[in-house]
Short mmCIF file of C-alpha atoms and ligand atoms in Angstrom, two decimals:
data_model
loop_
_atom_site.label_atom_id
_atom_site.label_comp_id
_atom_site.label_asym_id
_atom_site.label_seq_id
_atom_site.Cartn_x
_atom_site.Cartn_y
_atom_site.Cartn_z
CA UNK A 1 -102.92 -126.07 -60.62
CA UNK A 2 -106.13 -123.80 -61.00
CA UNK A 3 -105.31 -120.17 -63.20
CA UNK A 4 -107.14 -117.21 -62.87
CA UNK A 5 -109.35 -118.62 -65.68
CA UNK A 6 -112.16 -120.92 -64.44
CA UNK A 7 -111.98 -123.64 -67.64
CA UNK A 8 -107.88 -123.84 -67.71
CA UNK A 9 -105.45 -125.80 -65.45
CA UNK A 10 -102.18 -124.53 -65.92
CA UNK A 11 -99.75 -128.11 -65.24
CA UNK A 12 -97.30 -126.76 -62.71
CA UNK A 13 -94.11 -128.88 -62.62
CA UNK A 14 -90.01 -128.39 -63.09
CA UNK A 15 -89.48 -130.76 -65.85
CA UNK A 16 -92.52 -128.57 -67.81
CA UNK A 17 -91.10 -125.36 -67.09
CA UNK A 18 -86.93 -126.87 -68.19
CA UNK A 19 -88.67 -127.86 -71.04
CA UNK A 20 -90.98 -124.83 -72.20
CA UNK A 21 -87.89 -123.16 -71.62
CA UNK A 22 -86.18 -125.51 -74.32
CA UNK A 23 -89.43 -124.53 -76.25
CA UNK A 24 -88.98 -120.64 -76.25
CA UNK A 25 -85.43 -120.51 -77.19
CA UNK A 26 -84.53 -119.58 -80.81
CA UNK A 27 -82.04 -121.38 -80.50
CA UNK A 28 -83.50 -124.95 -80.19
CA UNK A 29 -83.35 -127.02 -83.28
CA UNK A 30 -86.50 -128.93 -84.79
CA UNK A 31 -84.80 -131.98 -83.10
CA UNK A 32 -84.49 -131.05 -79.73
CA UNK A 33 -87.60 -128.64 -79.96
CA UNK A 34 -89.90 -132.24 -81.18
CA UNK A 35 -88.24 -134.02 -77.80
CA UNK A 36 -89.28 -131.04 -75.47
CA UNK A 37 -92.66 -131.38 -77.04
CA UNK A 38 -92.80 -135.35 -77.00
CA UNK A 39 -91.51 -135.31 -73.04
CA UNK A 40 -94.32 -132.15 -71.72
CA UNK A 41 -96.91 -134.21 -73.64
CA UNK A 42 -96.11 -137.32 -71.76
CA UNK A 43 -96.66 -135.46 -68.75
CA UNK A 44 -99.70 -133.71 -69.84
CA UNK A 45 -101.26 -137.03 -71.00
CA UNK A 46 -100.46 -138.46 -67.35
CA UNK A 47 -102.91 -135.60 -65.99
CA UNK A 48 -105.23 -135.50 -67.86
CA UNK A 49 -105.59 -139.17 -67.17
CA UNK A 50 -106.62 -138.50 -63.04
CA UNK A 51 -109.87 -137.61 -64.53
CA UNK A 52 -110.39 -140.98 -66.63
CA UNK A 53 -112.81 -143.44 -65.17
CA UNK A 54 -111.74 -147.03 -64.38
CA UNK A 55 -113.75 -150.07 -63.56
CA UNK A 56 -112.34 -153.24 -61.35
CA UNK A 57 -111.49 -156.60 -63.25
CA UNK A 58 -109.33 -159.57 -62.32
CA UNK A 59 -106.31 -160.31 -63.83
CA UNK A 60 -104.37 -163.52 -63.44
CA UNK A 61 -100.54 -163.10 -62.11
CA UNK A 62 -98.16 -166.20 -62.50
CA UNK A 63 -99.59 -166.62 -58.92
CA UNK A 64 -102.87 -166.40 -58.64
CA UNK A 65 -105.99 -164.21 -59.82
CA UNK A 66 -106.06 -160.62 -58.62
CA UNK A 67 -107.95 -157.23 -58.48
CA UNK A 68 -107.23 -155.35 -61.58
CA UNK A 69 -108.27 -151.95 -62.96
CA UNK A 70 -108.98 -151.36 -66.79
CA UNK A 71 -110.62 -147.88 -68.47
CA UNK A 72 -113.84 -147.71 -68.77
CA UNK A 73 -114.14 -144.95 -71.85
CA UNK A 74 -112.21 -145.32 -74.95
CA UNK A 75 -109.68 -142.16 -75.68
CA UNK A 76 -109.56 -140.78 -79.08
CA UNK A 77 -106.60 -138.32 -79.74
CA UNK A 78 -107.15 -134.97 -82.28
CA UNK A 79 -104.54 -133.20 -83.68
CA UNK A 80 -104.47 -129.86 -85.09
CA UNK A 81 -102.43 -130.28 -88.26
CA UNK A 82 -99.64 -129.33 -88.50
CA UNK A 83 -98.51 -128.33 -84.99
CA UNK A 84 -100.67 -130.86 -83.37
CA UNK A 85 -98.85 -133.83 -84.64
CA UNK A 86 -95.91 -133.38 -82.39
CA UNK A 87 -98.20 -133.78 -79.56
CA UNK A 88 -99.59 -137.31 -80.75
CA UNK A 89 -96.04 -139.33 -79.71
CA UNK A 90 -96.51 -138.11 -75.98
CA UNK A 91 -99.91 -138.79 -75.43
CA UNK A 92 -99.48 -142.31 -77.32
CA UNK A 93 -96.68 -143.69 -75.11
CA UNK A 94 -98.82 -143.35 -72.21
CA UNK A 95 -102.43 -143.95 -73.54
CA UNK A 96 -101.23 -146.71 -75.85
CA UNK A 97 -104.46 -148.06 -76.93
CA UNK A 98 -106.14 -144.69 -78.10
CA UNK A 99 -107.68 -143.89 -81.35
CA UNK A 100 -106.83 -140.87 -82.99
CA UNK A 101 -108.38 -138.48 -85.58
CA UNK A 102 -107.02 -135.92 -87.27
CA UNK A 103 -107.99 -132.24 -88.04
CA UNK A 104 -106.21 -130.02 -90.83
CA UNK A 105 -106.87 -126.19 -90.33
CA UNK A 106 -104.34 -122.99 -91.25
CA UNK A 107 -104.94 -120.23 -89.76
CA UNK A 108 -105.21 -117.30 -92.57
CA UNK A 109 -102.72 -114.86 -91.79
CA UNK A 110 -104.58 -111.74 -92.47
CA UNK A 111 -108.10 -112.31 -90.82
CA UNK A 112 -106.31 -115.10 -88.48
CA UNK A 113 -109.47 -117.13 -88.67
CA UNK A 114 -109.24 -120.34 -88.96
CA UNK A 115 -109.73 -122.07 -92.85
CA UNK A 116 -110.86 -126.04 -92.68
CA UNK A 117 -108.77 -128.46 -95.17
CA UNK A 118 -108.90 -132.02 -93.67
CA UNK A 119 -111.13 -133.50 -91.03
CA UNK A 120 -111.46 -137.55 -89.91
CA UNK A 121 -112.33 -138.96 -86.78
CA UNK A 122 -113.20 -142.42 -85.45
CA UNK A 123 -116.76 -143.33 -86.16
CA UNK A 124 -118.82 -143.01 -82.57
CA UNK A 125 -117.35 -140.71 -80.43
CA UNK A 126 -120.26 -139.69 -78.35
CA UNK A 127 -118.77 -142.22 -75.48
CA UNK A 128 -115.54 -141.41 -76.06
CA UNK A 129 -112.99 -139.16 -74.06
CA UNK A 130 -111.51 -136.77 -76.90
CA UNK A 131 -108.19 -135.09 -76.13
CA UNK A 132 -107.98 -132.12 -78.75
CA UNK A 133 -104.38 -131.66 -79.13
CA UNK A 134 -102.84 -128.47 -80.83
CA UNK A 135 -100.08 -126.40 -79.04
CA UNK A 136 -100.54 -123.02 -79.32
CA UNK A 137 -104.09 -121.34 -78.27
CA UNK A 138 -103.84 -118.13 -79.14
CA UNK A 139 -106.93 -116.16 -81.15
CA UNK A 140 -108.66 -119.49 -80.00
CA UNK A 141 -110.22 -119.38 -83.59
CA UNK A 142 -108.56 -123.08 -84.26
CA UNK A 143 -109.15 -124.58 -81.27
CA UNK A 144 -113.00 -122.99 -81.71
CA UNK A 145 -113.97 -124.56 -84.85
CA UNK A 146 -112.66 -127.92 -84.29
CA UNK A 147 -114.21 -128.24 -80.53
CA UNK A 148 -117.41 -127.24 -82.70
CA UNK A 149 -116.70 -129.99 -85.35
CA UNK A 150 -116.11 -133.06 -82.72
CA UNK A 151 -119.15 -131.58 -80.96
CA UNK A 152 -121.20 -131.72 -84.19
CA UNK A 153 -119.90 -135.65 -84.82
CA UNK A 154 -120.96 -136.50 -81.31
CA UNK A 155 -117.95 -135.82 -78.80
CA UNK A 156 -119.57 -134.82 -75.03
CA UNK A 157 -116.24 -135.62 -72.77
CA UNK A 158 -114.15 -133.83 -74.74
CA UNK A 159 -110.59 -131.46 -73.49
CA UNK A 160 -108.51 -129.70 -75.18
CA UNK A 161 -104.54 -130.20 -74.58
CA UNK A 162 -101.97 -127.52 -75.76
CA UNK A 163 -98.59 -126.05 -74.44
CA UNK A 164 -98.85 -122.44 -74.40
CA UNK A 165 -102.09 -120.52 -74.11
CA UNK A 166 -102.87 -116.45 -74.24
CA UNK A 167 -105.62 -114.86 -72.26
CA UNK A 168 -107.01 -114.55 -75.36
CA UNK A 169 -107.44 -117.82 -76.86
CA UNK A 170 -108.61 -118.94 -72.79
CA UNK A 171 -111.31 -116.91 -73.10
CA UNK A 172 -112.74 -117.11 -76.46
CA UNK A 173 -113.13 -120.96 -75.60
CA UNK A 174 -114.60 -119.95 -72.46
CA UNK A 175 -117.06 -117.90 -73.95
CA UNK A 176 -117.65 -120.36 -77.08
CA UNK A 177 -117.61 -123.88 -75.05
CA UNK A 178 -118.23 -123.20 -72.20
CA UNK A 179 -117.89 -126.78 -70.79
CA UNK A 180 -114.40 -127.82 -72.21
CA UNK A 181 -111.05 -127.81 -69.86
CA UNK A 182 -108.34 -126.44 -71.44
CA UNK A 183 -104.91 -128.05 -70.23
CA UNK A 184 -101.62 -126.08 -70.89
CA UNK A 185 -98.02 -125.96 -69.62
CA UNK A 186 -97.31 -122.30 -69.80
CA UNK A 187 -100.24 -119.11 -69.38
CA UNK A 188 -98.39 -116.55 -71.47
CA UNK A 189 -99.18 -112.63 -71.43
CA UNK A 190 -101.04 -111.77 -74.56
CA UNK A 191 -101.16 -111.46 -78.29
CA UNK A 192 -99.04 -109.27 -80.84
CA UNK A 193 -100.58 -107.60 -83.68
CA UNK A 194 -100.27 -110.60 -86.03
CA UNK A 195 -101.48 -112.62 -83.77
CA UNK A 196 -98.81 -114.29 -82.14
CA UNK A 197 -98.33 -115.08 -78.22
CA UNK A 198 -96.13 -113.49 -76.16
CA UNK A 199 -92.98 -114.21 -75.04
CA UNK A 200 -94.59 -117.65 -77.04
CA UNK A 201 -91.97 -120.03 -79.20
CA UNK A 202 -92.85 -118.44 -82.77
CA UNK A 203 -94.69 -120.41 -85.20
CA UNK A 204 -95.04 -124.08 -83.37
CA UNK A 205 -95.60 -125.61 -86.83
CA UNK A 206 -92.48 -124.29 -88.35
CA UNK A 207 -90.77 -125.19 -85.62
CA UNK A 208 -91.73 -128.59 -85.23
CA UNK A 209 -91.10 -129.27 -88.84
CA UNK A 210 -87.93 -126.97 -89.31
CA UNK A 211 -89.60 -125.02 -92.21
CA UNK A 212 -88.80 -121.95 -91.09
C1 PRP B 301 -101.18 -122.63 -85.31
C2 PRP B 301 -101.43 -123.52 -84.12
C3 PRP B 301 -102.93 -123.47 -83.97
C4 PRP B 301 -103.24 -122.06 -84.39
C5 PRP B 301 -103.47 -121.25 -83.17
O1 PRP B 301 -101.42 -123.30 -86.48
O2 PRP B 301 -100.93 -124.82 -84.26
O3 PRP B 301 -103.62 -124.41 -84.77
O4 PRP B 301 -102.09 -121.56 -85.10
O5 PRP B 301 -103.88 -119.97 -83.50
P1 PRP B 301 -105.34 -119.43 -83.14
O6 PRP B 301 -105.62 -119.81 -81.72
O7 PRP B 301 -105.20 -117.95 -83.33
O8 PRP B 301 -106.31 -120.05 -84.10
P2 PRP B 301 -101.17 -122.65 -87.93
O9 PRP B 301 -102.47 -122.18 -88.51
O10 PRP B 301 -100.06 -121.65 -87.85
O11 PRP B 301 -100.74 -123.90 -88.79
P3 PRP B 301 -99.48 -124.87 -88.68
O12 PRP B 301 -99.76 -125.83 -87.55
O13 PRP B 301 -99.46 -125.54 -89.99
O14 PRP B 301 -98.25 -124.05 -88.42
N1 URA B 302 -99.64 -120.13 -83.84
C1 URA B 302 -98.34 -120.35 -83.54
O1 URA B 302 -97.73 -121.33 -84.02
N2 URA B 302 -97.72 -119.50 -82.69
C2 URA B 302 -98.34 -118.45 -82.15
O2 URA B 302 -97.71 -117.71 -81.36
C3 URA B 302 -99.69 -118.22 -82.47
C4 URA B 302 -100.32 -119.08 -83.32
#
């Protein structure tokens, strides 16, 4: 489903919006919170895939030799550490054969921009579909910088997967990278003070990883 913003596609479906609620609830343990995660990334992996280009092979049944389909572009998965890494399970089950790379930022909590620890990605990119995965787009500071990083080490296809967004964060990508789609499975209303989404989940890391 299109959103009032041009570059994000808000995924509109009942098992999402059970789980996002399972998401936003205090009350959800690290457990259950990682399934919810795991099970809205399966489904945001399956859409993002209506976009992937296939070719036509043949493939041999225990009957005889038939049309088959196979991707044409490899798929190379980026998580934002921490947060991101909850996201990798989901999109793995379904794209089984993608590569991943991984990005480590934290965001500073008094300028909330982002500060670069960690980055390694598969070697030739350029003709790759990327999938940036981190939940939470908020400032859009994080998901900034490491759009601009895969850009810099070749990535041209190249989305960026979380499971809430702000207006904010939407539009600071929009502005900055212009030509990435942002998928997401909840549009929340804006940012507090510290920089946190509202009605959000809290802090997606600590609550992925129970170190609250
Ligand atoms: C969170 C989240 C994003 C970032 C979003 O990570 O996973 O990476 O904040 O905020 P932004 O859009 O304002 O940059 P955080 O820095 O809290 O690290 P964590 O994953 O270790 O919790
Ligand atoms: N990072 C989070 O984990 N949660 C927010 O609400 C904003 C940034």
């Amino acid at each position: 489903m299109k959103s009032t913003f041009e570059n994000f596609t808000l995924i509109d479906h009942p098992l999402i919006k059970r789980d996002v609620t399972i998401l936003r609830d205090e009350k959800t343990t690290p457990e259950l919170f990682r399934g919810a995660v795991h099970r809205i990334s399966n489904i945001l992996a399956v859409e993002i895939g209506r976009s992937f280009k296939i070719s036509e092979t043949t493939v041999e049944t225990p009957l005889e030799r038939t049309a088959g389909y196979q991707l044409v572009q490899e798929v190379v998965l980026v998580p934002v550490l921490r947060a991101g890494l909850g996201m990798v399970s989901g999109f793995l089950e379904i794209i089984p054969d993608a590569k991943a790379g991984h990005i480590l930022l934290q965001r500073d909590e008094v300028t909330l921009k982002p500060v670069g620890y960690y980055y390694k990605t598969p070697r030739n990119i350029d003709n790759s579909t990327v999938i940036l995965l981190d939940p939470m787009l908020a400032t859009g500071g994080s998901g900034s910088e490491a759009i601009k990083y895969l850009k810099d080490h070749g990535a041209k296809n190249l989305v960026f997967a979380c499971l809430v967004a702000a207006p904010e964060g939407i539009t600071k990508l929009m502005n900055d990278h212009p030509d990435i789609k942002i998928y997401g499975a909840a549009l929340d209303r804006e940012l507090n003070n510290k920089g946190y989404i509202l009605p959000g989940l809290g802090d997606a890391g600590d609550r992925t990883f129970g170190t609250l």
